[in-house]
PDB file of C-alpha atoms and ligand atoms in Angstrom:
ATOM      1  CA  UNK A   1       3.133  -9.540  -5.644  1.00  0.00           C
ATOM      2  CA  UNK A   2       0.034  -7.474  -4.953  1.00  0.00           C
ATOM      3  CA  UNK A   3      -0.045  -3.717  -5.653  1.00  0.00           C
ATOM      4  CA  UNK A   4      -2.005  -1.382  -3.437  1.00  0.00           C
ATOM      5  CA  UNK A   5      -2.375   2.347  -4.130  1.00  0.00           C
ATOM      6  CA  UNK A   6      -1.358   4.608  -1.244  1.00  0.00           C
ATOM      7  CA  UNK A   7      -3.932   7.276  -1.992  1.00  0.00           C
ATOM      8  CA  UNK A   8      -7.527   8.368  -1.403  1.00  0.00           C
ATOM      9  CA  UNK A   9      -7.748  10.185  -4.726  1.00  0.00           C
ATOM     10  CA  UNK A  10     -10.688   8.720  -6.627  1.00  0.00           C
ATOM     11  CA  UNK A  11      -9.530   9.843 -10.115  1.00  0.00           C
ATOM     12  CA  UNK A  12      -6.121   8.278  -9.550  1.00  0.00           C
ATOM     13  CA  UNK A  13      -7.653   5.009  -8.299  1.00  0.00           C
ATOM     14  CA  UNK A  14      -9.984   4.828 -11.318  1.00  0.00           C
ATOM     15  CA  UNK A  15      -7.176   5.660 -13.791  1.00  0.00           C
ATOM     16  CA  UNK A  16      -4.741   3.079 -12.437  1.00  0.00           C
ATOM     17  CA  UNK A  17      -7.457   0.427 -12.047  1.00  0.00           C
ATOM     18  CA  UNK A  18      -7.754   0.498 -15.869  1.00  0.00           C
ATOM     19  CA  UNK A  19      -4.159  -0.824 -16.040  1.00  0.00           C
ATOM     20  CA  UNK A  20      -4.983  -3.851 -13.887  1.00  0.00           C
ATOM     21  CA  UNK A  21      -2.531  -2.688 -11.225  1.00  0.00           C
ATOM     22  CA  UNK A  22      -4.819  -2.142  -8.236  1.00  0.00           C
ATOM     23  CA  UNK A  23      -5.247  -5.025  -5.799  1.00  0.00           C
ATOM     24  CA  UNK A  24      -6.160  -2.757  -2.885  1.00  0.00           C
ATOM     25  CA  UNK A  25      -5.780   0.711  -1.362  1.00  0.00           C
ATOM     26  CA  UNK A  26      -4.167   2.071   1.792  1.00  0.00           C
ATOM     27  CA  UNK A  27      -5.015   5.387   3.405  1.00  0.00           C
ATOM     28  CA  UNK A  28      -3.979   7.188   6.561  1.00  0.00           C
ATOM     29  CA  UNK A  29      -5.290  10.393   8.186  1.00  0.00           C
ATOM     30  CA  UNK A  30      -2.794  12.569   6.232  1.00  0.00           C
ATOM     31  CA  UNK A  31      -3.839  10.996   2.907  1.00  0.00           C
ATOM     32  CA  UNK A  32      -7.542  11.472   3.728  1.00  0.00           C
ATOM     33  CA  UNK A  33      -6.943  15.099   4.832  1.00  0.00           C
ATOM     34  CA  UNK A  34      -5.368  15.871   1.411  1.00  0.00           C
ATOM     35  CA  UNK A  35      -8.668  15.081  -0.331  1.00  0.00           C
ATOM     36  CA  UNK A  36     -10.671  17.451   1.907  1.00  0.00           C
ATOM     37  CA  UNK A  37     -13.630  15.054   1.989  1.00  0.00           C
ATOM     38  CA  UNK A  38     -15.617  13.228   4.651  1.00  0.00           C
ATOM     39  CA  UNK A  39     -13.691  10.145   5.870  1.00  0.00           C
ATOM     40  CA  UNK A  40     -16.601   7.673   5.782  1.00  0.00           C
ATOM     41  CA  UNK A  41     -17.840   8.916   2.410  1.00  0.00           C
ATOM     42  CA  UNK A  42     -14.433   8.639   0.711  1.00  0.00           C
ATOM     43  CA  UNK A  43     -13.671   5.175   2.161  1.00  0.00           C
ATOM     44  CA  UNK A  44     -17.086   3.881   1.060  1.00  0.00           C
ATOM     45  CA  UNK A  45     -16.507   5.255  -2.446  1.00  0.00           C
ATOM     46  CA  UNK A  46     -13.046   3.635  -2.693  1.00  0.00           C
ATOM     47  CA  UNK A  47     -14.481   0.318  -1.446  1.00  0.00           C
ATOM     48  CA  UNK A  48     -17.098   0.428  -4.194  1.00  0.00           C
ATOM     49  CA  UNK A  49     -14.436   0.901  -6.901  1.00  0.00           C
ATOM     50  CA  UNK A  50     -11.771  -1.522  -5.662  1.00  0.00           C
ATOM     51  CA  UNK A  51     -12.552  -5.175  -4.972  1.00  0.00           C
ATOM     52  CA  UNK A  52      -9.526  -5.795  -2.745  1.00  0.00           C
ATOM     53  CA  UNK A  53      -8.696  -4.617   0.785  1.00  0.00           C
ATOM     54  CA  UNK A  54      -9.026  -0.894   1.578  1.00  0.00           C
ATOM     55  CA  UNK A  55      -7.345   0.301   4.793  1.00  0.00           C
ATOM     56  CA  UNK A  56      -9.006   2.997   6.916  1.00  0.00           C
ATOM     57  CA  UNK A  57      -7.165   4.161  10.027  1.00  0.00           C
ATOM     58  CA  UNK A  58      -8.557   4.689  13.528  1.00  0.00           C
ATOM     59  CA  UNK A  59      -7.870   7.947  15.373  1.00  0.00           C
ATOM     60  CA  UNK A  60      -8.319   6.907  19.029  1.00  0.00           C
ATOM     61  CA  UNK A  61      -5.261   5.916  21.025  1.00  0.00           C
ATOM     62  CA  UNK A  62      -6.928   3.834  23.730  1.00  0.00           C
ATOM     63  CA  UNK A  63      -7.791   0.203  22.977  1.00  0.00           C
ATOM     64  CA  UNK A  64     -11.457   0.755  23.838  1.00  0.00           C
ATOM     65  CA  UNK A  65     -11.642   3.701  21.396  1.00  0.00           C
ATOM     66  CA  UNK A  66      -9.859   1.820  18.614  1.00  0.00           C
ATOM     67  CA  UNK A  67     -12.109  -1.211  19.065  1.00  0.00           C
ATOM     68  CA  UNK A  68     -15.237   0.977  18.947  1.00  0.00           C
ATOM     69  CA  UNK A  69     -14.014   2.826  15.836  1.00  0.00           C
ATOM     70  CA  UNK A  70     -12.875  -0.438  14.244  1.00  0.00           C
ATOM     71  CA  UNK A  71     -16.295  -2.046  14.687  1.00  0.00           C
ATOM     72  CA  UNK A  72     -17.920   1.011  13.113  1.00  0.00           C
ATOM     73  CA  UNK A  73     -15.460   1.191  10.171  1.00  0.00           C
ATOM     74  CA  UNK A  74     -15.951  -2.553   9.532  1.00  0.00           C
ATOM     75  CA  UNK A  75     -19.645  -1.894   8.830  1.00  0.00           C
ATOM     76  CA  UNK A  76     -18.831   0.481   5.960  1.00  0.00           C
ATOM     77  CA  UNK A  77     -17.951  -2.215   3.388  1.00  0.00           C
ATOM     78  CA  UNK A  78     -17.050  -5.915   3.251  1.00  0.00           C
ATOM     79  CA  UNK A  79     -13.528  -5.158   1.942  1.00  0.00           C
ATOM     80  CA  UNK A  80     -12.595  -2.492   4.495  1.00  0.00           C
ATOM     81  CA  UNK A  81      -9.557  -3.151   6.721  1.00  0.00           C
ATOM     82  CA  UNK A  82      -9.114  -1.401  10.069  1.00  0.00           C
ATOM     83  CA  UNK A  83      -5.691   0.230  10.277  1.00  0.00           C
ATOM     84  CA  UNK A  84      -4.278   0.414  13.792  1.00  0.00           C
ATOM     85  CA  UNK A  85      -1.042   1.989  15.048  1.00  0.00           C
ATOM     86  CA  UNK A  86       1.662  -0.230  16.550  1.00  0.00           C
ATOM     87  CA  UNK A  87       1.245   0.398  20.295  1.00  0.00           C
ATOM     88  CA  UNK A  88       0.386  -1.760  23.290  1.00  0.00           C
ATOM     89  CA  UNK A  89      -3.193  -0.453  23.139  1.00  0.00           C
ATOM     90  CA  UNK A  90      -3.179  -1.064  19.393  1.00  0.00           C
ATOM     91  CA  UNK A  91      -2.163  -4.708  19.890  1.00  0.00           C
ATOM     92  CA  UNK A  92      -5.085  -5.205  22.260  1.00  0.00           C
ATOM     93  CA  UNK A  93      -7.432  -3.724  19.656  1.00  0.00           C
ATOM     94  CA  UNK A  94      -5.968  -5.962  16.911  1.00  0.00           C
ATOM     95  CA  UNK A  95      -6.365  -9.090  19.055  1.00  0.00           C
ATOM     96  CA  UNK A  96      -9.990  -8.203  19.901  1.00  0.00           C
ATOM     97  CA  UNK A  97     -11.056  -7.166  16.389  1.00  0.00           C
ATOM     98  CA  UNK A  98      -9.421 -10.136  14.644  1.00  0.00           C
ATOM     99  CA  UNK A  99     -11.254 -12.465  17.109  1.00  0.00           C
ATOM    100  CA  UNK A 100     -14.459 -10.859  15.781  1.00  0.00           C
ATOM    101  CA  UNK A 101     -13.330 -11.538  12.176  1.00  0.00           C
ATOM    102  CA  UNK A 102     -12.595  -7.861  11.565  1.00  0.00           C
ATOM    103  CA  UNK A 103      -9.372  -7.640   9.557  1.00  0.00           C
ATOM    104  CA  UNK A 104      -6.646  -5.291  10.748  1.00  0.00           C
ATOM    105  CA  UNK A 105      -3.528  -3.668   9.297  1.00  0.00           C
ATOM    106  CA  UNK A 106      -0.895  -2.718  11.890  1.00  0.00           C
ATOM    107  CA  UNK A 107       0.759   0.514  10.790  1.00  0.00           C
ATOM    108  CA  UNK A 108       3.894   2.478  11.748  1.00  0.00           C
ATOM    109  CA  UNK A 109       6.049  -0.633  12.101  1.00  0.00           C
ATOM    110  CA  UNK A 110       9.777   0.116  12.290  1.00  0.00           C
ATOM    111  CA  UNK A 111      11.386  -3.048  13.723  1.00  0.00           C
ATOM    112  CA  UNK A 112      11.243  -6.834  13.456  1.00  0.00           C
ATOM    113  CA  UNK A 113      10.116  -6.978  17.108  1.00  0.00           C
ATOM    114  CA  UNK A 114       7.135  -4.727  16.355  1.00  0.00           C
ATOM    115  CA  UNK A 115       6.266  -6.815  13.277  1.00  0.00           C
ATOM    116  CA  UNK A 116       6.503 -10.013  15.322  1.00  0.00           C
ATOM    117  CA  UNK A 117       4.164  -8.571  17.989  1.00  0.00           C
ATOM    118  CA  UNK A 118       1.646  -7.589  15.310  1.00  0.00           C
ATOM    119  CA  UNK A 119       1.769 -11.105  13.825  1.00  0.00           C
ATOM    120  CA  UNK A 120       1.355 -12.687  17.287  1.00  0.00           C
ATOM    121  CA  UNK A 121      -1.675 -10.471  17.988  1.00  0.00           C
ATOM    122  CA  UNK A 122      -3.197 -11.872  14.787  1.00  0.00           C
ATOM    123  CA  UNK A 123      -2.960  -8.912  12.384  1.00  0.00           C
ATOM    124  CA  UNK A 124      -4.030  -9.741   8.833  1.00  0.00           C
ATOM    125  CA  UNK A 125      -1.577  -7.147   7.460  1.00  0.00           C
ATOM    126  CA  UNK A 126       1.606  -5.533   8.791  1.00  0.00           C
ATOM    127  CA  UNK A 127       2.931  -2.256   7.351  1.00  0.00           C
ATOM    128  CA  UNK A 128       6.675  -1.565   7.793  1.00  0.00           C
ATOM    129  CA  UNK A 129       7.565   1.985   6.657  1.00  0.00           C
ATOM    130  CA  UNK A 130      10.732   1.687   4.574  1.00  0.00           C
ATOM    131  CA  UNK A 131      11.054   5.328   3.435  1.00  0.00           C
ATOM    132  CA  UNK A 132      10.803   6.764   6.933  1.00  0.00           C
ATOM    133  CA  UNK A 133      13.514   4.339   8.127  1.00  0.00           C
ATOM    134  CA  UNK A 134      15.793   5.461   5.274  1.00  0.00           C
ATOM    135  CA  UNK A 135      15.027   9.084   6.269  1.00  0.00           C
ATOM    136  CA  UNK A 136      16.763   8.570   9.632  1.00  0.00           C
ATOM    137  CA  UNK A 137      19.829   7.050   7.947  1.00  0.00           C
ATOM    138  CA  UNK A 138      18.955   3.387   8.475  1.00  0.00           C
ATOM    139  CA  UNK A 139      18.123   0.641   5.974  1.00  0.00           C
ATOM    140  CA  UNK A 140      14.361   0.232   5.539  1.00  0.00           C
ATOM    141  CA  UNK A 141      14.709  -2.660   3.167  1.00  0.00           C
ATOM    142  CA  UNK A 142      16.638  -4.711   5.726  1.00  0.00           C
ATOM    143  CA  UNK A 143      13.479  -4.676   7.850  1.00  0.00           C
ATOM    144  CA  UNK A 144      11.404  -6.125   5.000  1.00  0.00           C
ATOM    145  CA  UNK A 145      13.907  -8.966   4.445  1.00  0.00           C
ATOM    146  CA  UNK A 146      14.200  -9.777   8.153  1.00  0.00           C
ATOM    147  CA  UNK A 147      10.483  -9.553   8.883  1.00  0.00           C
ATOM    148  CA  UNK A 148       9.706 -11.744   5.847  1.00  0.00           C
ATOM    149  CA  UNK A 149      12.138 -14.379   7.155  1.00  0.00           C
ATOM    150  CA  UNK A 150      10.674 -14.140  10.677  1.00  0.00           C
ATOM    151  CA  UNK A 151       7.108 -14.684   9.477  1.00  0.00           C
ATOM    152  CA  UNK A 152       8.225 -17.612   7.295  1.00  0.00           C
ATOM    153  CA  UNK A 153      10.145 -19.196  10.213  1.00  0.00           C
ATOM    154  CA  UNK A 154       6.982 -19.465  12.302  1.00  0.00           C
ATOM    155  CA  UNK A 155       4.400 -19.733   9.512  1.00  0.00           C
ATOM    156  CA  UNK A 156       2.533 -16.589  10.539  1.00  0.00           C
ATOM    157  CA  UNK A 157      -0.317 -15.764   8.163  1.00  0.00           C
ATOM    158  CA  UNK A 158       0.026 -11.937   8.326  1.00  0.00           C
ATOM    159  CA  UNK A 159       0.818 -10.329   4.969  1.00  0.00           C
ATOM    160  CA  UNK A 160       3.571  -7.724   4.727  1.00  0.00           C
ATOM    161  CA  UNK A 161       2.610  -4.433   3.077  1.00  0.00           C
ATOM    162  CA  UNK A 162       5.789  -2.554   2.179  1.00  0.00           C
ATOM    163  CA  UNK A 163       4.749   1.021   3.014  1.00  0.00           C
ATOM    164  CA  UNK A 164       6.315   4.470   2.786  1.00  0.00           C
ATOM    165  CA  UNK A 165       7.738   3.548  -0.625  1.00  0.00           C
ATOM    166  CA  UNK A 166       9.624   6.460  -2.207  1.00  0.00           C
ATOM    167  CA  UNK A 167      11.654   4.936  -5.058  1.00  0.00           C
ATOM    168  CA  UNK A 168      11.551   2.270  -7.770  1.00  0.00           C
ATOM    169  CA  UNK A 169      14.413   0.626  -5.872  1.00  0.00           C
ATOM    170  CA  UNK A 170      12.151   0.233  -2.818  1.00  0.00           C
ATOM    171  CA  UNK A 171       9.540  -1.551  -4.919  1.00  0.00           C
ATOM    172  CA  UNK A 172      12.098  -3.783  -6.666  1.00  0.00           C
ATOM    173  CA  UNK A 173      13.840  -4.700  -3.418  1.00  0.00           C
ATOM    174  CA  UNK A 174      10.497  -5.410  -1.703  1.00  0.00           C
ATOM    175  CA  UNK A 175       9.597  -7.775  -4.534  1.00  0.00           C
ATOM    176  CA  UNK A 176      12.989  -9.522  -4.321  1.00  0.00           C
ATOM    177  CA  UNK A 177      12.620  -9.836  -0.516  1.00  0.00           C
ATOM    178  CA  UNK A 178       9.224 -11.511  -1.020  1.00  0.00           C
ATOM    179  CA  UNK A 179       6.966  -8.839   0.526  1.00  0.00           C
ATOM    180  CA  UNK A 180       3.375  -9.853  -0.169  1.00  0.00           C
ATOM    181  CA  UNK A 181       2.259  -6.343  -1.085  1.00  0.00           C
ATOM    182  CA  UNK A 182       3.713  -2.954  -2.040  1.00  0.00           C
ATOM    183  CA  UNK A 183       1.600   0.143  -1.465  1.00  0.00           C
ATOM    184  CA  UNK A 184       2.562   2.758  -4.008  1.00  0.00           C
ATOM    185  CA  UNK A 185       2.065   6.535  -3.849  1.00  0.00           C
ATOM    186  CA  UNK A 186       0.627   8.265  -6.911  1.00  0.00           C
ATOM    187  CA  UNK A 187       3.796  10.346  -7.365  1.00  0.00           C
ATOM    188  CA  UNK A 188       5.862   7.204  -8.031  1.00  0.00           C
ATOM    189  CA  UNK A 189       3.461   5.527 -10.465  1.00  0.00           C
ATOM    190  CA  UNK A 190       4.574   7.053 -13.819  1.00  0.00           C
ATOM    191  CA  UNK A 191       8.202   6.268 -12.985  1.00  0.00           C
ATOM    192  CA  UNK A 192       7.295   2.566 -12.803  1.00  0.00           C
ATOM    193  CA  UNK A 193       6.563   2.262 -16.484  1.00  0.00           C
ATOM    194  CA  UNK A 194       8.514   5.163 -17.999  1.00  0.00           C
ATOM    195  CA  UNK A 195      12.092   4.744 -19.250  1.00  0.00           C
ATOM    196  CA  UNK A 196      14.030   7.203 -21.489  1.00  0.00           C
ATOM    197  CA  UNK A 197      15.255   4.360 -23.711  1.00  0.00           C
ATOM    198  CA  UNK A 198      11.629   3.302 -24.322  1.00  0.00           C
ATOM    199  CA  UNK A 199      10.736   6.879 -25.373  1.00  0.00           C
ATOM    200  CA  UNK A 200      13.854   7.134 -27.591  1.00  0.00           C
ATOM    201  CA  UNK A 201      13.081   3.754 -29.135  1.00  0.00           C
ATOM    202  CA  UNK A 202       9.501   4.738 -30.000  1.00  0.00           C
ATOM    203  CA  UNK A 203      10.706   7.996 -31.569  1.00  0.00           C
ATOM    204  CA  UNK A 204      13.360   6.205 -33.631  1.00  0.00           C
ATOM    205  CA  UNK A 205      10.917   3.520 -34.845  1.00  0.00           C
ATOM    206  CA  UNK A 206       8.365   6.167 -35.891  1.00  0.00           C
ATOM    207  CA  UNK A 207      11.010   8.246 -37.717  1.00  0.00           C
ATOM    208  CA  UNK A 208      12.291   5.186 -39.613  1.00  0.00           C
ATOM    209  CA  UNK A 209       8.734   4.200 -40.462  1.00  0.00           C
ATOM    210  CA  UNK A 210       8.038   7.724 -41.757  1.00  0.00           C
ATOM    211  CA  UNK A 211      11.012   7.442 -44.133  1.00  0.00           C
ATOM    212  CA  UNK A 212       9.481   4.219 -45.574  1.00  0.00           C
ATOM    213  CA  UNK A 213       6.043   5.795 -46.109  1.00  0.00           C
ATOM    214  CA  UNK A 214       7.611   9.023 -47.459  1.00  0.00           C
ATOM    215  CA  UNK A 215       9.525   6.952 -50.090  1.00  0.00           C
ATOM    216  CA  UNK A 216       6.336   5.080 -51.048  1.00  0.00           C
ATOM    217  CA  UNK A 217       4.421   8.323 -51.474  1.00  0.00           C
ATOM    218  CA  UNK A 218       7.089   9.941 -53.735  1.00  0.00           C
TER     219      UNK A 218
HETATM  220  C1  LIG B   1       0.750   3.350   4.156  1.00  0.00           C
HETATM  221  O1  LIG B   1       0.094   2.518   4.753  1.00  0.00           O
HETATM  222  C2  LIG B   1       1.407   4.465   4.834  1.00  0.00           C
HETATM  223  O2  LIG B   1       0.464   5.217   5.525  1.00  0.00           O
HETATM  224  C3  LIG B   1       2.196   5.303   3.870  1.00  0.00           C
HETATM  225  O3  LIG B   1       2.879   4.462   2.977  1.00  0.00           O
HETATM  226  C4  LIG B   1       3.143   6.269   4.565  1.00  0.00           C
HETATM  227  O4  LIG B   1       3.984   6.875   3.622  1.00  0.00           O
HETATM  228  P1  LIG B   1       4.883   8.168   3.962  1.00  0.00           P
HETATM  229  O5  LIG B   1       5.959   7.749   4.900  1.00  0.00           O
HETATM  230  O6  LIG B   1       5.427   8.596   2.640  1.00  0.00           O
HETATM  231  O7  LIG B   1       3.958   9.163   4.583  1.00  0.00           O
END
């Protein structure tokens, strides 16, 4: 399973890259706005740090606007991916850009039908938002399982990015369901490797070891 970071924070990307956990990065306009920096500048900087795919989202809503923006964004770096919202106009943009060998990531996917349309249009990546589905009282993870099965049934090449991840359970269930990628927000990262029993164990081992060295020194 590949891990993407769902952030545009350079310090965070550099820190987590040292752990070998960063296969790519996803951003969206809200994530970029949080950094208070120029869009093009921050995407170019991320692309220079991370070897894998880095998603940068278009703002236009018309196909012609998305295609124009997508062609421009694609010039920024070889590993940049054009992120496009799941609309009829978006599908047209995906179909056009992918035909020009510009990779796309279809975002804001909330149903198997939407995921299937994105795959048919030729999207390289599809991003179902599990957390936002859970927020409205439905089961986000069911979408990952069903979309995975749908893509397998017809041998579509699109990769599923499990997005809007809020909990460790989301990540674990995405892995079990066979999602290709999980994009993880910075706030969840420490919880992935921290466990109270690990901390207790370290403390106990160090205390026991101290009693050995104390005896030797007396
Ligand atoms: C990633 O591609 C999405 O933009 C992101 O995961 C959305 O997460 P949110 O629902 O927590 O905003």
